Short mmCIF file of C-alpha atoms in Angstrom, two decimals:
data_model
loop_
_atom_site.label_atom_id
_atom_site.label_comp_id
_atom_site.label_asym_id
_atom_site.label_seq_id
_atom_site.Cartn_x
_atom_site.Cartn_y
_atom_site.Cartn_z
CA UNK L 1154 85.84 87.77 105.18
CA UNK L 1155 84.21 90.24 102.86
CA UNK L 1156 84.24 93.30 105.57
CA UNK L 1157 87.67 92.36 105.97
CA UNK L 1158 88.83 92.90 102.23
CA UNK L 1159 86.82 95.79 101.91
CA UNK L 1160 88.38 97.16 105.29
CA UNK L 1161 92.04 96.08 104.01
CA UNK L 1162 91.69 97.85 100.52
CA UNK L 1163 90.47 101.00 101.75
CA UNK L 1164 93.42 101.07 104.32
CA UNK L 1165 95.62 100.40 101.16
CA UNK L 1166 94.11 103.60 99.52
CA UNK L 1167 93.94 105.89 102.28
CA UNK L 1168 97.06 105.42 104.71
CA UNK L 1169 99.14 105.78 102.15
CA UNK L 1170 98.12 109.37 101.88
CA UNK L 1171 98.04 109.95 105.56
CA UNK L 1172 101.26 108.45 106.03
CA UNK L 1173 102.70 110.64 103.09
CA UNK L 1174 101.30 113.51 104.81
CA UNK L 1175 103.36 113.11 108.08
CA UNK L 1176 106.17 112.53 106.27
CA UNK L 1177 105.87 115.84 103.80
CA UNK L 1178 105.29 117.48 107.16
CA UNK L 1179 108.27 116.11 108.68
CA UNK L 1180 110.88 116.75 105.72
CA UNK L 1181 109.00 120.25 105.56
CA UNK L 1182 109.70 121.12 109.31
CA UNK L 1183 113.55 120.09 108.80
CA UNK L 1184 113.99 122.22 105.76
CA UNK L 1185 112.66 125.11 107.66
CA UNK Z 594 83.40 99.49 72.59
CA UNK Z 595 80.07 99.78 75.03
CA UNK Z 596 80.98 100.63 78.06
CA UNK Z 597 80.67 98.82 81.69
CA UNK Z 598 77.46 100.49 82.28
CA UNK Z 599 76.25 99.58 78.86
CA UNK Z 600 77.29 96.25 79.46
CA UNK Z 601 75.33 95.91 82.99
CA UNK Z 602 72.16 97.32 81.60
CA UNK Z 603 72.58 94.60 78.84
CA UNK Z 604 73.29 91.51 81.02
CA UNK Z 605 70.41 92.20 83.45
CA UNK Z 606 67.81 92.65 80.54
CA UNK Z 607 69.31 89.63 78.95
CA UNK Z 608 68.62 87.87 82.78
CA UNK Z 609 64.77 89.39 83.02
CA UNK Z 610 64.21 88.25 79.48
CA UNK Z 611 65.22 84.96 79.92
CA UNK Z 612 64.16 84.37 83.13
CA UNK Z 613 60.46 85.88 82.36
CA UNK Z 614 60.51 83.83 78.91
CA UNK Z 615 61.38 80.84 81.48
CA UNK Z 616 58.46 81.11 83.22
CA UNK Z 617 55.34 81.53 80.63
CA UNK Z 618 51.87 81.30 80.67
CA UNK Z 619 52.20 78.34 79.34
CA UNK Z 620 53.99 76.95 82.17
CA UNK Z 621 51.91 78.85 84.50
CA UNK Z 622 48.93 77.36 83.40
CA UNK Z 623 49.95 74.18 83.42
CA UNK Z 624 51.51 74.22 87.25
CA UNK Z 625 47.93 75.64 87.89
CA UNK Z 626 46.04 73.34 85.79
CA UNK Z 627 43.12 72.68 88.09
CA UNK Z 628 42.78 77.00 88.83
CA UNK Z 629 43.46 77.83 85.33
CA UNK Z 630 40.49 75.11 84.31
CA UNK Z 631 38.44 76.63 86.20
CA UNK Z 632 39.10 80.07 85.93
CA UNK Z 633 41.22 80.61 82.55
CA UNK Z 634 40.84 84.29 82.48
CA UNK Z 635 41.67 84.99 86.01
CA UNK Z 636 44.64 82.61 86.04
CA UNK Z 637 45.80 84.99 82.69
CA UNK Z 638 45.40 88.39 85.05
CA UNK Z 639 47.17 86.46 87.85
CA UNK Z 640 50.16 85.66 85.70
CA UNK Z 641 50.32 88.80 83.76
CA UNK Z 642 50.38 90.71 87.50
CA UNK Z 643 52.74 88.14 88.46
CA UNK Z 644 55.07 88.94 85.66
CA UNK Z 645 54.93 92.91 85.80
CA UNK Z 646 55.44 92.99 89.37
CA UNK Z 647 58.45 90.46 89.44
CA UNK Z 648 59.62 92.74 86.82
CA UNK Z 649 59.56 95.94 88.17
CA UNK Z 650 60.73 94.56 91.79
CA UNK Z 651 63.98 93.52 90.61
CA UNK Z 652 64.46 96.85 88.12
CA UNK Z 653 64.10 98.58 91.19
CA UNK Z 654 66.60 96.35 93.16
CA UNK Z 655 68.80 96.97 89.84
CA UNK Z 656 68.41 100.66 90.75
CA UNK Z 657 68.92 100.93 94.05
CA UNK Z 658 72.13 98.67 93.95
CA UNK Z 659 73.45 101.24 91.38
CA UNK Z 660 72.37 104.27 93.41
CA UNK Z 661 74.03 102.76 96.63
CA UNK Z 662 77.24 101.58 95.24
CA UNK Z 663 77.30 105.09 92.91
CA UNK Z 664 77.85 102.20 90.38
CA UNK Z 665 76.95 104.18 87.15
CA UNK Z 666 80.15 106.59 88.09
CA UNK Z 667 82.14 104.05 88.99
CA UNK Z 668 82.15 102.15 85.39
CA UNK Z 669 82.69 105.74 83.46
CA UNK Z 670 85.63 105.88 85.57
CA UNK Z 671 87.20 102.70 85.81
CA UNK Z 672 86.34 102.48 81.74
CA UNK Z 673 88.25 106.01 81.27
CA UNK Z 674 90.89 104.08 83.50
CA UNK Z 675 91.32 101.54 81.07
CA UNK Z 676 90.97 102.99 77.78
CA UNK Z 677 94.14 105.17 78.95
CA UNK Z 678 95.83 102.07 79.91
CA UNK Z 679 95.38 100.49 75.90
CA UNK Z 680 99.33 100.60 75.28
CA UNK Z 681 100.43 98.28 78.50
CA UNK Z 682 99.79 95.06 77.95
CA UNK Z 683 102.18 93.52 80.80
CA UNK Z 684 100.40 92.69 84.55
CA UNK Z 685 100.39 96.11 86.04
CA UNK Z 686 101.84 96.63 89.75
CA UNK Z 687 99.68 94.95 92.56
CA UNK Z 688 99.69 95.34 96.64
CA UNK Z 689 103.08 92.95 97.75
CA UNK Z 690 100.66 92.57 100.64
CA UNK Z 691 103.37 93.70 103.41
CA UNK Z 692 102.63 97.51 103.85
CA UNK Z 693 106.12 98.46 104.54
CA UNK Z 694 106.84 97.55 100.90
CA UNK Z 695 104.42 98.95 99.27
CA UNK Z 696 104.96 102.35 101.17
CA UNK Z 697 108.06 102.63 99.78
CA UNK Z 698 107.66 104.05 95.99
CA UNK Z 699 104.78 106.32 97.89
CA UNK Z 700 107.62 108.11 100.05
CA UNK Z 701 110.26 108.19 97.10
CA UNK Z 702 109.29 111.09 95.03
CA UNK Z 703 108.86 113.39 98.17
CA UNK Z 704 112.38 111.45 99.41
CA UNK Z 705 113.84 112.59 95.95
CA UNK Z 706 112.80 116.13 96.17
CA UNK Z 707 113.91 116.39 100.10
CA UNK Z 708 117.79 115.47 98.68
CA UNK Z 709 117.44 117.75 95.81
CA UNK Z 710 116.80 120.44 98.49
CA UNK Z 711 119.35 119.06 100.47
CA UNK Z 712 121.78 119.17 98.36
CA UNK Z 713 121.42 122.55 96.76
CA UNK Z 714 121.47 124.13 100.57
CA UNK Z 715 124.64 122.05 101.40
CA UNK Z 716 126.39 123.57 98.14
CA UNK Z 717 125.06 127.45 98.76
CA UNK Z 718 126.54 126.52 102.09
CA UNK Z 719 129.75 125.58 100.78
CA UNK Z 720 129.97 128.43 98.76
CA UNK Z 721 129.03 130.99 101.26
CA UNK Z 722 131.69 128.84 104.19
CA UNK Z 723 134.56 129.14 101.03
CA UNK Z 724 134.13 132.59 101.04
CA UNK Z 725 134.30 132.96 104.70
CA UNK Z 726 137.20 131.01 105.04
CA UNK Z 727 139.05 133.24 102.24
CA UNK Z 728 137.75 136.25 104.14
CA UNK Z 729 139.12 134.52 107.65
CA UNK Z 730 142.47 133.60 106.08
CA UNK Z 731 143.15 137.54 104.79
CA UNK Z 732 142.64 138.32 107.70
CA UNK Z 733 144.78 136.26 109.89
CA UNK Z 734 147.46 137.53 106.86
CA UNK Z 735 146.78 140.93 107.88
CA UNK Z 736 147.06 140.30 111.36
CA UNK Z 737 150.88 138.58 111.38
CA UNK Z 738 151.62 141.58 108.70
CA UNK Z 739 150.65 144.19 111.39
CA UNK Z 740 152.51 142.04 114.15
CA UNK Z 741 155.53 142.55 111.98
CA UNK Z 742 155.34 146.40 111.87
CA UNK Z 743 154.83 146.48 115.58
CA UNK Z 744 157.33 144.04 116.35
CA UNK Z 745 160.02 146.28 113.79
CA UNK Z 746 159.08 149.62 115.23
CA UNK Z 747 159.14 148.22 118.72
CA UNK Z 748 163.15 146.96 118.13
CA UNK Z 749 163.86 150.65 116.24
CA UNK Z 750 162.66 152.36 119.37
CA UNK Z 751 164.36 149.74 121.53
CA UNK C 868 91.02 78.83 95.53
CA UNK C 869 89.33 81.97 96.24
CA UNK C 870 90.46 85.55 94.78
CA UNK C 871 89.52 87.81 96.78
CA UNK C 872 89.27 90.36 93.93
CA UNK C 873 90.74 93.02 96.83
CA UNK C 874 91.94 95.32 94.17
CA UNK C 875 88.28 95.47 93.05
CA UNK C 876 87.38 96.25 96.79
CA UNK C 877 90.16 99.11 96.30
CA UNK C 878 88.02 101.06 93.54
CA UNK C 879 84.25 100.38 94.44
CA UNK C 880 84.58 100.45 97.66
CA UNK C 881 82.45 96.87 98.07
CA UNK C 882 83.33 93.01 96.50
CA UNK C 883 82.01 92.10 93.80
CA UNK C 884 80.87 89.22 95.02
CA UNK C 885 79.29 90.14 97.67
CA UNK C 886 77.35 92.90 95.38
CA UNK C 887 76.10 89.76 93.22
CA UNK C 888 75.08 87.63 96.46
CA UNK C 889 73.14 90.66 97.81
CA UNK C 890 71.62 91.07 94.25
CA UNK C 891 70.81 87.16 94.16
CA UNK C 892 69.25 86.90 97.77
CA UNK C 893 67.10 90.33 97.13
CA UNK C 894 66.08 88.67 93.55
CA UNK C 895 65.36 85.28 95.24
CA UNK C 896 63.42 86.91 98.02
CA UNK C 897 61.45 88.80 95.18
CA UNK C 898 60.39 85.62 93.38
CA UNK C 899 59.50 83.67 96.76
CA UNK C 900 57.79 86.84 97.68
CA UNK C 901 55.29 86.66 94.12
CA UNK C 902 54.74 83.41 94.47
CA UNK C 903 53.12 83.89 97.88
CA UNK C 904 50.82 86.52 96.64
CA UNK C 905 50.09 84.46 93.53
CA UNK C 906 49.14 81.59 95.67
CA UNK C 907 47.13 83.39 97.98
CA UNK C 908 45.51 85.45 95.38
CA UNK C 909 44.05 82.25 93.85
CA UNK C 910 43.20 80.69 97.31
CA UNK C 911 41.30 83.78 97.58
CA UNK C 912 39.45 83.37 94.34
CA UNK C 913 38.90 79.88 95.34
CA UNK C 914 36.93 80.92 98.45
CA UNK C 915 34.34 82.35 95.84
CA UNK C 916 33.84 79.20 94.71
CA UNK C 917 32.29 76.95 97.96
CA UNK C 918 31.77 74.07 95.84
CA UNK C 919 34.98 73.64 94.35
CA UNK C 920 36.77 70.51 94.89
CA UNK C 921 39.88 72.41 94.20
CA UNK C 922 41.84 71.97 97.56
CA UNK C 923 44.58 74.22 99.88
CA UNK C 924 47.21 71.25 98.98
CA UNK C 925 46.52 70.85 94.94
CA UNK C 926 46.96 74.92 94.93
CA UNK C 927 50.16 74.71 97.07
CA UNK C 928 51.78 71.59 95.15
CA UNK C 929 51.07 73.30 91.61
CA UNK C 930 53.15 76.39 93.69
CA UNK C 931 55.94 74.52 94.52
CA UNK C 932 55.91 73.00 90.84
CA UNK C 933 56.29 76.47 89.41
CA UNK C 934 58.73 77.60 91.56
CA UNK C 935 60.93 74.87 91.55
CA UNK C 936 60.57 75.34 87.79
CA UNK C 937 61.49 79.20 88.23
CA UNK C 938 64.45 78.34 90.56
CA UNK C 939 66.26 76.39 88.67
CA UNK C 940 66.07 78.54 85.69
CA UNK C 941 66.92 81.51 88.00
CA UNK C 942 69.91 79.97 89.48
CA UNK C 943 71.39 78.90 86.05
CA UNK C 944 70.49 82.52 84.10
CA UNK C 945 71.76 83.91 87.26
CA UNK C 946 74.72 81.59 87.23
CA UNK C 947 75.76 83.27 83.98
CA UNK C 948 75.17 86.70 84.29
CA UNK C 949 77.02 86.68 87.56
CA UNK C 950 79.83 85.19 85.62
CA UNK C 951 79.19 87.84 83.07
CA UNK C 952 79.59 90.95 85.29
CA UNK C 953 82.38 89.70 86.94
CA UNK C 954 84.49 89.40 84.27
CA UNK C 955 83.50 92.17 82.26
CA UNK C 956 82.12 94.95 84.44
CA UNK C 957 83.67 94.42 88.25
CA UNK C 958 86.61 93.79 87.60
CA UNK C 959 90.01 95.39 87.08
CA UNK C 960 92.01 94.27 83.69
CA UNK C 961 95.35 92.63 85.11
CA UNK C 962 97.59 95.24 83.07
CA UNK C 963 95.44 98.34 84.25
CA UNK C 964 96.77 100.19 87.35
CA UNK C 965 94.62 102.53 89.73
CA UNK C 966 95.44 106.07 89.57
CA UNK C 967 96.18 106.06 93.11
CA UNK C 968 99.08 103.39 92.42
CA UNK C 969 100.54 105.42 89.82
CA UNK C 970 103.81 105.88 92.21
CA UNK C 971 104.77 102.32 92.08
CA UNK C 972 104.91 102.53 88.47
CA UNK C 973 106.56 105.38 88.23
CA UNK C 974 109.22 104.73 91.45
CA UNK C 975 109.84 101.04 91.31
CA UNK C 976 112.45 101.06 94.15
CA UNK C 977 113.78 98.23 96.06
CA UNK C 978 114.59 97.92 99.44
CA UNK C 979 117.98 97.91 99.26
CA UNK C 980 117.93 101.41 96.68
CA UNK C 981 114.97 102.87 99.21
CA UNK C 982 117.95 101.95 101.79
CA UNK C 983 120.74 103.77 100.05
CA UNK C 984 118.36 106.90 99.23
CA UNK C 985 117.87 107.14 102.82
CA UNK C 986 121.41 106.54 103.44
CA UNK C 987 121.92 109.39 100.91
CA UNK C 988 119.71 111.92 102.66
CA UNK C 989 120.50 111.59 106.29
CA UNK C 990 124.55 111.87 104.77
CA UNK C 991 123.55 115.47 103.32
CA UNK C 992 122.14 115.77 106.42
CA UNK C 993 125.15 115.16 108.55
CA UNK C 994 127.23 117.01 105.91
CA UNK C 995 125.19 120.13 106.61
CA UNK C 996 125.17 120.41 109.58
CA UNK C 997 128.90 120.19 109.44
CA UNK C 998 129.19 123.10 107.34
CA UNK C 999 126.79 124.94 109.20
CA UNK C 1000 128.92 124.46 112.52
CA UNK C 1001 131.62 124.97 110.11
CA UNK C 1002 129.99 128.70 109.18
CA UNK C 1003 129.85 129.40 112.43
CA UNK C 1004 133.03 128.98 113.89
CA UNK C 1005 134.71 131.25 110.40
CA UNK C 1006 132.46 133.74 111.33
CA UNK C 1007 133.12 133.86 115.25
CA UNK C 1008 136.76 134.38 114.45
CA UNK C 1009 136.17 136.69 111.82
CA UNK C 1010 134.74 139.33 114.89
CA UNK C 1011 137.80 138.05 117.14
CA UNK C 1012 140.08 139.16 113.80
CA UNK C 1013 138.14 142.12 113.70
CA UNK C 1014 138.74 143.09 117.49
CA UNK C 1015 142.83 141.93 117.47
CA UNK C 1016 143.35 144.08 114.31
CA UNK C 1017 141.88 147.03 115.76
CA UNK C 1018 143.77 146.71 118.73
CA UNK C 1019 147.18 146.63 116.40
CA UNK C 1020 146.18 148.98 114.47
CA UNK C 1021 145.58 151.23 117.47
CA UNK C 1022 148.94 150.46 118.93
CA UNK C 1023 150.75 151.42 115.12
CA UNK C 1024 148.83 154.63 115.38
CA UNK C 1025 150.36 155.36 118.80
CA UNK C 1026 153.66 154.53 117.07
CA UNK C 1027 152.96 156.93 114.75
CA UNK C 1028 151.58 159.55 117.18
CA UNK C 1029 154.63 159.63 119.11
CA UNK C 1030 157.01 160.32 115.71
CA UNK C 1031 154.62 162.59 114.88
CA UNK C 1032 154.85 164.78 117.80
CA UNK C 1033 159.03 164.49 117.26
CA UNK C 1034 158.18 166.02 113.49
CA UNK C 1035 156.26 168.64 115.48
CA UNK C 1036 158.92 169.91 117.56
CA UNK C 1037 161.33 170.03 114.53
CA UNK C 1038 163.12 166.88 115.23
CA UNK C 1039 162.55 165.21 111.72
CA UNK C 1040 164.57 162.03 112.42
CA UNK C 1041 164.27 161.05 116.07
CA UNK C 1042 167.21 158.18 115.73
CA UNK C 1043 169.57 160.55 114.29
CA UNK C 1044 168.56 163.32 116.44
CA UNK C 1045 169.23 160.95 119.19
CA UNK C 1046 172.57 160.17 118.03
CA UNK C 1047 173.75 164.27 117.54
CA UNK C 1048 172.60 164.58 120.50
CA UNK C 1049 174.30 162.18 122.42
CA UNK C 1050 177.38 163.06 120.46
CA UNK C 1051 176.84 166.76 121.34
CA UNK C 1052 176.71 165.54 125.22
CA UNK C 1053 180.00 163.73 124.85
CA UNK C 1054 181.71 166.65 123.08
CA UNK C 1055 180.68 168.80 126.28
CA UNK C 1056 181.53 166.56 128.55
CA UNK C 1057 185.10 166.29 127.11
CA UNK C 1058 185.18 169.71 126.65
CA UNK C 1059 184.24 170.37 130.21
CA UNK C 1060 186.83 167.92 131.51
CA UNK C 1061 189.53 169.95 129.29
CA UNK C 1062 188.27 173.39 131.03
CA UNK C 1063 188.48 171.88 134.62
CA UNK C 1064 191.96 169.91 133.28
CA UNK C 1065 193.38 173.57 132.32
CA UNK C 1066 191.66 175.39 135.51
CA UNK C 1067 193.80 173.04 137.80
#
């Protein structure tokens, strides 16, 4: 249970980012 | 206001001293009543050892725990965290649990800067097609004006 | 019930509780572990004494006495400063939000505005795309303009090559010049017919 909270709340912090990142790269790529 | 390091430091002396007051000579002695009768001073060197090296084991836990978890960081962060937090006193946001929510407000400021781009391309666009068009409209003007001369000196000739 | 205290998890990267259990067990283990040596310290001193009546069992009993003493004092100073730390040093104040949550804050948007932004941004899209084929077709007929009005242009110029050679060669007015001379031919022509008329 505890190596499952700790596994879910860094997932919360980081794939947010990495998720962002596609995205930015995505909307970037159209513009161009 | 001491900080959360402060505060650890305090509550695990306030732990070793009571735990250590807990278990005195006194006590000692008197589990090992038969040893310390016989041997009074050696029962006093056993207990003093017993003490300091109880001590200093769980210090060094204390330490290690901090150095591992990079705890001493940590609570000069999360403290800085809070103190900048003083004027909110409503329950901040929290994970909805369901990812797909909580994504959202993550993608929104890039979405909001993707339509402002948007939109100011879509107007230069506009603008540059409206004056274009005006361009394409003079010229189908000029073209039915130069059909007319043709057309008049075609029927003075004919 | 059980709080997970995930938001905890989010910052230091491990649960609080589970940082107080391993503290616990490795303090327990430490106390246990003293209480061994103490024991067999004194058993050891005992050994210098052959006649002792002092036995293995009294020396193990007065052991367990102490420690069970120890124990529970342990478990209830433990009790508190485990209570201690977790409300006042591990944990995250219910109105504080993590810098890396700032966003949600800041963008609070529904599903249903998230929608319509979405909405909003794939319309621009469409729309541009319109224009932009929209550019494109005013510009290819621009260049057809361009090619059709030089090929009018080109046939006005021959127009006005061909009066211009009739200015050359001193006729200024090519219509009325036409017209004398077709008069002229008719005046012959009649007064031929009067000649051949007055021959006869």
């Amino acid at each position: 249970f505890d190596e499952l909270i700790v596994e879910t709340a860094t997932k919360r912090k980081q794939w947010p980012k990495k998720i962002l990142m596609h995205a930015i790269q995505t909307m970037k790529a159209e513009q161009e | 206001t001491p900080g959360r390091a402060q505060i650890f430091a305090t509550v695990v002396d306030t732990f070793l001293e009571k735990l250590l007051a807990a278990g005195s000579y006194q006590r000692f002695a008197n589990c090992y009543r038969c040893f310390y009768e016989l041997q009074p001073e050696v029962t006093r060197s056993i207990y003093d050892q017993f003490i300091s090296q109880l001590q200093a084991s769980i210090k060094e836990e204390i330490q290690e725990v901090k150095d591992e978890g990079n705890l001493e960081a940590l609570f000069n962060s999360l403290d800085k965290i809070v103190e900048e937090t003083t004027n909110q006193e409503e329950p901040a946001w929290r994970p909805s649990g369901i990812p797909e929510e909580d994504i959202r407000s993550v993608m929104v400021p890039y979405l909001l800067k993707h339509r402002l781009y948007l939109r100011k391309i879509l107007k230069e666009k506009e603008e540059e097609n409206q004056k274009v068009a005006e361009s394409v409209l003079a010229g189908r003007d000029r073209i039915a004006e130069l059909q007319q001369l043709i057309q008049a000196r075609k029927q003075a000739w004919q | 019930s059980v709080n997970p205290m995930a938001y905890e998890a989010q910052f230091f990267g491990f649960t609080p509780q589970t940082c107080m259990l391993r503290i616990y067990i490795a303090f327990q283990d430490y106390l246990f572990e003293m209480m061994l040596v103490v024991e067999s310290v004194i058993l050891k001193k005992l050994d210098g004494f052959p006649g002792c009546k002092i036995s293995p069992f009294q020396i193990r009993k007065s052991t367990e006495k102490f420690l069970l003493f120890m124990k529970e004092h342990f478990d209830k100073l433990f009790g508190k400063m485990e209570e201690m730390l977790l409300q006042l040093v591990l944990n995250i104040p219910k109105n504080v939000l993590l810098p890396e949550d700032k966003v949600h804050e800041q963008y609070p948007y529904s599903k249903e505005q998230f929608q319509a932004l979405q909405d909003e941004i794939s319309q621009l899209q469409q729309q541009y795309r319109a224009e932009a084929s929209a550019g494109q077709a005013l510009r290819a007929e621009l260049e057809e303009q361009k090619a059709v009005q030089a090929e009018l242009e080109k046939i006005l110029q021959w127009f006005d090559g061909l009066e211009n050679i009739c200015r050359e060669h001193g006729i200024g007015n090519f219509k009325e010049s036409f017209v004398f001379l077709a008069q002229n031919s008719k005046k012959l022509q009649d007064v031929l017919k009067d000649v051949e008329e007055k021959s006869k």
